[in-house]
PDB file of C-alpha atoms in Angstrom:
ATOM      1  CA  UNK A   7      98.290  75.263  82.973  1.00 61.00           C
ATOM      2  CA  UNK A   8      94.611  74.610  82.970  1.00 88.00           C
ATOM      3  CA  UNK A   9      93.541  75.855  79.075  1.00 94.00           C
ATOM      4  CA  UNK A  10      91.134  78.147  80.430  1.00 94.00           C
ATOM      5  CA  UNK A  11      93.194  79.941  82.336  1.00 94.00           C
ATOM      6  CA  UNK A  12      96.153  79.840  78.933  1.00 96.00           C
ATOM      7  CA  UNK A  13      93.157  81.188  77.007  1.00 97.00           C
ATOM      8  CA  UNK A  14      92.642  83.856  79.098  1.00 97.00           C
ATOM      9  CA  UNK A  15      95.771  85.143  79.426  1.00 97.00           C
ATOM     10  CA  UNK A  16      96.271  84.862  75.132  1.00 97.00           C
ATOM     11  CA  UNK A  17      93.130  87.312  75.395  1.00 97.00           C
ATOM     12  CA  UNK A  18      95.056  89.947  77.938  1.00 96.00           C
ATOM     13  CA  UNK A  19      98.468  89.669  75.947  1.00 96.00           C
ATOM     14  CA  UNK A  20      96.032  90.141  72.788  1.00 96.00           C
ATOM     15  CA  UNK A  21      94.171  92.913  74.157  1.00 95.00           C
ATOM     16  CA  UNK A  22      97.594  94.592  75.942  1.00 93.00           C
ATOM     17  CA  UNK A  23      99.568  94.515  72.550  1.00 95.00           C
ATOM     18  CA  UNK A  24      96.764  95.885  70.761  1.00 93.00           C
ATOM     19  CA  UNK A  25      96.364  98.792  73.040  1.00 91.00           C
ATOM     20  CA  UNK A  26     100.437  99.291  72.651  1.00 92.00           C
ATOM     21  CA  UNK A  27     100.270  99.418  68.938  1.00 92.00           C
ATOM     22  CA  UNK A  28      97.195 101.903  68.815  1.00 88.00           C
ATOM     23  CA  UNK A  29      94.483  99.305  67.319  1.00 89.00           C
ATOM     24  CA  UNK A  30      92.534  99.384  70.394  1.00 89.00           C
ATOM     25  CA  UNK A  31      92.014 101.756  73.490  1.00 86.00           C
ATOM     26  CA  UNK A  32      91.029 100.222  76.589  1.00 80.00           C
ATOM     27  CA  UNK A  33      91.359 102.450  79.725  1.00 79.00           C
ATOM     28  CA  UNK A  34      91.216  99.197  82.266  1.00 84.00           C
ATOM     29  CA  UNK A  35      90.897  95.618  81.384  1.00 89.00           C
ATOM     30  CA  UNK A  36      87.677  94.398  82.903  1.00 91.00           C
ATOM     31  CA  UNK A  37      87.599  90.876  84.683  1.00 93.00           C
ATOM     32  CA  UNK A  38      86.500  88.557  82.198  1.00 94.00           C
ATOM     33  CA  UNK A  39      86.068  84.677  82.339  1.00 93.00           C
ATOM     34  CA  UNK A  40      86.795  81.946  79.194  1.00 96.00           C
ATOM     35  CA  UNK A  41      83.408  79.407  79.907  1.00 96.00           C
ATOM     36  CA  UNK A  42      82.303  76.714  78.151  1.00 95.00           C
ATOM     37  CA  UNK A  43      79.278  78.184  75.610  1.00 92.00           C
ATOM     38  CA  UNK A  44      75.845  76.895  76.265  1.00 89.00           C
ATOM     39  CA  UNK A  45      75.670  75.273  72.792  1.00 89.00           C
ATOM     40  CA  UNK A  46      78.524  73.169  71.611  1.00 89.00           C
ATOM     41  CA  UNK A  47      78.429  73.929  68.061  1.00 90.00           C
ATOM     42  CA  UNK A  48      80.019  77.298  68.951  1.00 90.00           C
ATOM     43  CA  UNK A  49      82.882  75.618  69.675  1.00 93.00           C
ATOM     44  CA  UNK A  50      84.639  74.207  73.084  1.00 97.00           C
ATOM     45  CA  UNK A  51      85.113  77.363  75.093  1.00 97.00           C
ATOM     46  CA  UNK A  52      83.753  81.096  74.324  1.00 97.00           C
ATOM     47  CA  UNK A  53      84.808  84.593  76.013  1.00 97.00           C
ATOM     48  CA  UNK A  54      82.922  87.544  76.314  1.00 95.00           C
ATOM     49  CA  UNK A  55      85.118  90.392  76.734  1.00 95.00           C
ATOM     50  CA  UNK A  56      84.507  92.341  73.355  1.00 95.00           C
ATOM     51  CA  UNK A  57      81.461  92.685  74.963  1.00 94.00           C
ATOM     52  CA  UNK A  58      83.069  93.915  77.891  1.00 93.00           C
ATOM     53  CA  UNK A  59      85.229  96.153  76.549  1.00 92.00           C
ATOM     54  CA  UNK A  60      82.407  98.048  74.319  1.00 91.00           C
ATOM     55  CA  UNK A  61      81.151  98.995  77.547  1.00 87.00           C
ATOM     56  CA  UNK A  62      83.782 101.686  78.053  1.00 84.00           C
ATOM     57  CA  UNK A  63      84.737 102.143  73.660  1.00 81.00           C
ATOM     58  CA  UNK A  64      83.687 103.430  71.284  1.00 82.00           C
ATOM     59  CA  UNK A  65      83.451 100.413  68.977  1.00 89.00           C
ATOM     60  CA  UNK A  66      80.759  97.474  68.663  1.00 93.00           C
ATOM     61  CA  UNK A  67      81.962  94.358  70.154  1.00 94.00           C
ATOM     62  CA  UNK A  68      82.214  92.590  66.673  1.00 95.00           C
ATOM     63  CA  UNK A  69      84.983  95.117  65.712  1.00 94.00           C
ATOM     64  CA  UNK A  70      86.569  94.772  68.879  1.00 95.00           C
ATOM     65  CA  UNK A  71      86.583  90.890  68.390  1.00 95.00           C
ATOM     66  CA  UNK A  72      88.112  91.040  65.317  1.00 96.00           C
ATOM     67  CA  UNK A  73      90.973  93.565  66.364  1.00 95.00           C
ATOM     68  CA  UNK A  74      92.042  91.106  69.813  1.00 96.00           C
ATOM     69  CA  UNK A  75      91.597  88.554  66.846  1.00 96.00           C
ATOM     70  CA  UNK A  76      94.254  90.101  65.063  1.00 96.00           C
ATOM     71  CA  UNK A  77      96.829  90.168  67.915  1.00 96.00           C
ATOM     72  CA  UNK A  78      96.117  86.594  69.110  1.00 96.00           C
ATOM     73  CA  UNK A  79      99.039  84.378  68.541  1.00 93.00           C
ATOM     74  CA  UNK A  80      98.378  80.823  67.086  1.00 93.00           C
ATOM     75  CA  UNK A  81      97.957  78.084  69.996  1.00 95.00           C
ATOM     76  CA  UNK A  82      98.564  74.804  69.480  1.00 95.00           C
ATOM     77  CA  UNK A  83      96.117  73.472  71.661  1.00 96.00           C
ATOM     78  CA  UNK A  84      93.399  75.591  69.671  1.00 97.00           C
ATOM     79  CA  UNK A  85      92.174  74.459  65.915  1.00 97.00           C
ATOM     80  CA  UNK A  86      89.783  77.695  66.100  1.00 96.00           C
ATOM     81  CA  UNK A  87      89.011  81.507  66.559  1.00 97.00           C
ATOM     82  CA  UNK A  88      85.948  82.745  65.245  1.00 95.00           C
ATOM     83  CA  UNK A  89      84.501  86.085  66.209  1.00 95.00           C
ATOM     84  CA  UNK A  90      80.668  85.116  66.908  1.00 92.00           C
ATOM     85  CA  UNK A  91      77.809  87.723  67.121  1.00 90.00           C
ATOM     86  CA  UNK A  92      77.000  89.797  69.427  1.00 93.00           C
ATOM     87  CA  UNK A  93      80.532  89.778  70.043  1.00 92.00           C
ATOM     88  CA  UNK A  94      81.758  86.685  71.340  1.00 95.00           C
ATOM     89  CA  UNK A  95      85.486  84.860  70.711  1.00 97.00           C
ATOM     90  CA  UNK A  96      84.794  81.323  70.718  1.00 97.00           C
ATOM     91  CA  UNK A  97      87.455  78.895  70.807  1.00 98.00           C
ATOM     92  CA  UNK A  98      87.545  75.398  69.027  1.00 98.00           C
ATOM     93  CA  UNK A  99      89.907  73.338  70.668  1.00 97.00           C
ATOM     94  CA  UNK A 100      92.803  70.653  68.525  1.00 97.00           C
ATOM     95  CA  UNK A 101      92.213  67.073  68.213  1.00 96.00           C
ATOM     96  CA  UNK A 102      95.559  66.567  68.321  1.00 96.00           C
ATOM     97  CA  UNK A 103      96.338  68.706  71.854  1.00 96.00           C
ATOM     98  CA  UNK A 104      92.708  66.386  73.222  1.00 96.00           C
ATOM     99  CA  UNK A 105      94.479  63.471  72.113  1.00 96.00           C
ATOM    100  CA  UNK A 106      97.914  63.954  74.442  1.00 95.00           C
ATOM    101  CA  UNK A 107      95.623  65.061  77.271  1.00 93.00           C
ATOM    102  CA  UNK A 108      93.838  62.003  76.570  1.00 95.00           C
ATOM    103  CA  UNK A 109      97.226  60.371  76.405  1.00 95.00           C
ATOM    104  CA  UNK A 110      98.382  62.086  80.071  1.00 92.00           C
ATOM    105  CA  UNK A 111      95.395  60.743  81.692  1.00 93.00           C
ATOM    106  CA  UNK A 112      95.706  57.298  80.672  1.00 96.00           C
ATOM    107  CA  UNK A 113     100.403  57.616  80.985  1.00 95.00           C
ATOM    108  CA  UNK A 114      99.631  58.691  84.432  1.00 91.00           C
ATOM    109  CA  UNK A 115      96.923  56.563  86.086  1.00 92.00           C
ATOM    110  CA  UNK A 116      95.955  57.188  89.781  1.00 88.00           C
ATOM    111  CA  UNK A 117      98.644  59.749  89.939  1.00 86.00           C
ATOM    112  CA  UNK A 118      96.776  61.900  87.310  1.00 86.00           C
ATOM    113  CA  UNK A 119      95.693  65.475  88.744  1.00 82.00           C
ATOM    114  CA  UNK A 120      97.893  65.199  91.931  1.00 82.00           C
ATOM    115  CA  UNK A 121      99.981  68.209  92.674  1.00 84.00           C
ATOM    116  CA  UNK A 122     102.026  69.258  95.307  1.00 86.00           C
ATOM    117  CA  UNK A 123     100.379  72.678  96.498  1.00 89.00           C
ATOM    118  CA  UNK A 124     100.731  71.242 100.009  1.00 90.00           C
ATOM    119  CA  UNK A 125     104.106  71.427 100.075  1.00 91.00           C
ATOM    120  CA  UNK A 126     104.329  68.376 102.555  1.00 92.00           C
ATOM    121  CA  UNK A 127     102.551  71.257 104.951  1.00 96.00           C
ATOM    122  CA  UNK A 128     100.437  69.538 108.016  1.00 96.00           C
ATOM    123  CA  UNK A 129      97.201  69.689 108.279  1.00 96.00           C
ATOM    124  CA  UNK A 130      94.687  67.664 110.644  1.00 94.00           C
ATOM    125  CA  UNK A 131      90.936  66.295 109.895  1.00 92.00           C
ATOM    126  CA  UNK A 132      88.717  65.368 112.444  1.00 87.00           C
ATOM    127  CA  UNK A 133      85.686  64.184 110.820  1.00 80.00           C
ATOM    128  CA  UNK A 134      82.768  61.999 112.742  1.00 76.00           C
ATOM    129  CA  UNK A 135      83.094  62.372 116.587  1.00 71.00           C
ATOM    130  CA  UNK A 136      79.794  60.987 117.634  1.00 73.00           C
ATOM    131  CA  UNK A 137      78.415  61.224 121.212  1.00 70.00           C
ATOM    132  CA  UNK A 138      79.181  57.540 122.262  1.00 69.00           C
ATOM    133  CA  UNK A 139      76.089  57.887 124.804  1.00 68.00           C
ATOM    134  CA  UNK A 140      73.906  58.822 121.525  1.00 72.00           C
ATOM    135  CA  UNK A 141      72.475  56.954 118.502  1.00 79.00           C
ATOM    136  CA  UNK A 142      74.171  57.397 115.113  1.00 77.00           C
ATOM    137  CA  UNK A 143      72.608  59.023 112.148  1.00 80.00           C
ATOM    138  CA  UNK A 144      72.680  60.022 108.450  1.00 84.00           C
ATOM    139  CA  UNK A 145      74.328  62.954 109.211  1.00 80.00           C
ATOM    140  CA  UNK A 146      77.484  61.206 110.869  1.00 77.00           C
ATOM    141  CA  UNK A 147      77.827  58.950 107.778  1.00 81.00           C
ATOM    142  CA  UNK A 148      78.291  62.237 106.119  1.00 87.00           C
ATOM    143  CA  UNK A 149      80.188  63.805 108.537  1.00 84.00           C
ATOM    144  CA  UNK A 150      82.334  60.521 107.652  1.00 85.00           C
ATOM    145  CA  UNK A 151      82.447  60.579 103.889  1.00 90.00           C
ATOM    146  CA  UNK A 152      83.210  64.238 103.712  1.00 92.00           C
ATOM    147  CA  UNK A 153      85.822  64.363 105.951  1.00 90.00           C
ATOM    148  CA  UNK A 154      87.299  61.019 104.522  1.00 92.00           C
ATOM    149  CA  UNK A 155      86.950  63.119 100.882  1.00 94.00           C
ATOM    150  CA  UNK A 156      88.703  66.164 102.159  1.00 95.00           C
ATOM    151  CA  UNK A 157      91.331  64.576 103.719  1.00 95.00           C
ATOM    152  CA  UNK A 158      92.184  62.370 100.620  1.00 93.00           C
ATOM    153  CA  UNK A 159      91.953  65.275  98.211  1.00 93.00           C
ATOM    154  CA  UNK A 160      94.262  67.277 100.212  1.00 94.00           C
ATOM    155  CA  UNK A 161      96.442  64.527 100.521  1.00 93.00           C
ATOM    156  CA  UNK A 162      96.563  63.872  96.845  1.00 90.00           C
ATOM    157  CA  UNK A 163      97.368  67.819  96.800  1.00 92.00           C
ATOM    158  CA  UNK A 164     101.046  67.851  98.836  1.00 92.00           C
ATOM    159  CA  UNK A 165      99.502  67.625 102.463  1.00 95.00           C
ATOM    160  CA  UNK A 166     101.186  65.729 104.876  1.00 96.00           C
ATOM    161  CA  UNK A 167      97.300  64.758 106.041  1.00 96.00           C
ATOM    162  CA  UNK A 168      96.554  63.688 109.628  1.00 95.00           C
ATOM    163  CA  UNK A 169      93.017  62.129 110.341  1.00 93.00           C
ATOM    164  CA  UNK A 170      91.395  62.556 113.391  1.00 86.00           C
ATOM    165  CA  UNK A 171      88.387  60.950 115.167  1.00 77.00           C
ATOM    166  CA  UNK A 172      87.633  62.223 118.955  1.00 67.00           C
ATOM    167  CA  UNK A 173      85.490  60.556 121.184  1.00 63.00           C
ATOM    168  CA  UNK A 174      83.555  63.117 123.569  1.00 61.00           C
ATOM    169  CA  UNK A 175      84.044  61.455 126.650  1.00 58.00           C
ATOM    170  CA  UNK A 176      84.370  64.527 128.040  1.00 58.00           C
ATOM    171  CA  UNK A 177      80.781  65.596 129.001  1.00 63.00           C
ATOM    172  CA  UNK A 178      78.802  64.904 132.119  1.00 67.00           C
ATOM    173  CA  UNK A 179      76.566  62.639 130.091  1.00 63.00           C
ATOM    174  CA  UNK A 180      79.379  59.667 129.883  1.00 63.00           C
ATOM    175  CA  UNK A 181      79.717  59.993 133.337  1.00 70.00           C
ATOM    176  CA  UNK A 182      75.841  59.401 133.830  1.00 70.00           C
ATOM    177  CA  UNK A 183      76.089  57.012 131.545  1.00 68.00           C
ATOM    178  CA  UNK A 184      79.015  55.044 133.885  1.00 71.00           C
ATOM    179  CA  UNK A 185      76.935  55.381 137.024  1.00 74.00           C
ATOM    180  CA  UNK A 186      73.934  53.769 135.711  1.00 75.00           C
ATOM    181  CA  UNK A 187      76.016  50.873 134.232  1.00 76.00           C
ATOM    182  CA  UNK A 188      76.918  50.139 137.990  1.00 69.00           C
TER     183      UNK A 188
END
């Protein structure tokens, strides 16, 4: 799980146990993100839903920090939890849990990030298709990387990925071209 996303969900089960036990009342739980803080000395990632939440309590969003602090569980892949004013919960993340993602990276090489969200599913690309009658530009050398990207990315993902480059010789305009070739 990507440790934004596990931080975020430590903050609902935080927030959802305190509301069970009385500490805190919270009529809805407002969408919130875990972001990386502008400054890095407050730590790796940062959350501002003590903020959030003060919106609709009666409580300043230090005192709400503090009380989600109290009902977060310890996570190994965190060092750090420090309430930070106005009302932040920054995050400091362990050397040890960087080190074994460091580690994963390296253990898995090119295979590192693939996933299989595909599913071996079909899908089909068609990137370029130029006019053959017309002159080639920038834009087809795009065209031509970004289709090339996609269709690696989503093969990397679990797609059974089919490229596909049509030629338009379709059109009146190859036939003009034919006739004057003659």
């Amino acid at each position: 799980m990507i440790i934004k996303h596990k931080l975020a969900e430590a903050l609902k089960q935080a927030v959802t146990q305190a509301q069970q036990e009385g500490v805190l009342v919270v009529t809805t739980l407002p969408e919130f993100i875990v972001e990386r803080p502008q400054n890095p000395e407050h730590g790796d990632y940062a959350s501002s839903l003590p903020l959030k939440l003060a919106r609709t309590a009666d409580i300043a969003p230090p005192a709400i920090a503090e009380k989600i602090l109290e009902f977060l569980p310890p996570l190994p892949e965190v060092s750090r939890m420090v309430v930070v004013a106005p009302g932040f919960i920054n995050f400091k993340l362990s050397s040890d849990w960087l080190t074994k993602q460091v580690d994963a990276v390296l253990d898995a090489g090119d295979f590192y990030g693939d996933i299989d969200m595909g599913g071996g599913r079909s899908v089909q690309i068609e990137f370029v298709s130029v006019n053959p009658t017309g002159p080639l530009h920038v834009g087809h050398g795009r065209g031509a990387v970004m289709g090339s990207t996609l269709a690696n990315v989503l093969s990397a993902a679990g797609y059974a990925v089919e490229r596909e480059y049509y030629i338009n010789d379709a059109g009146s305009q190859l036939d003009a071209f034919n006739r004057s070739l003659y």
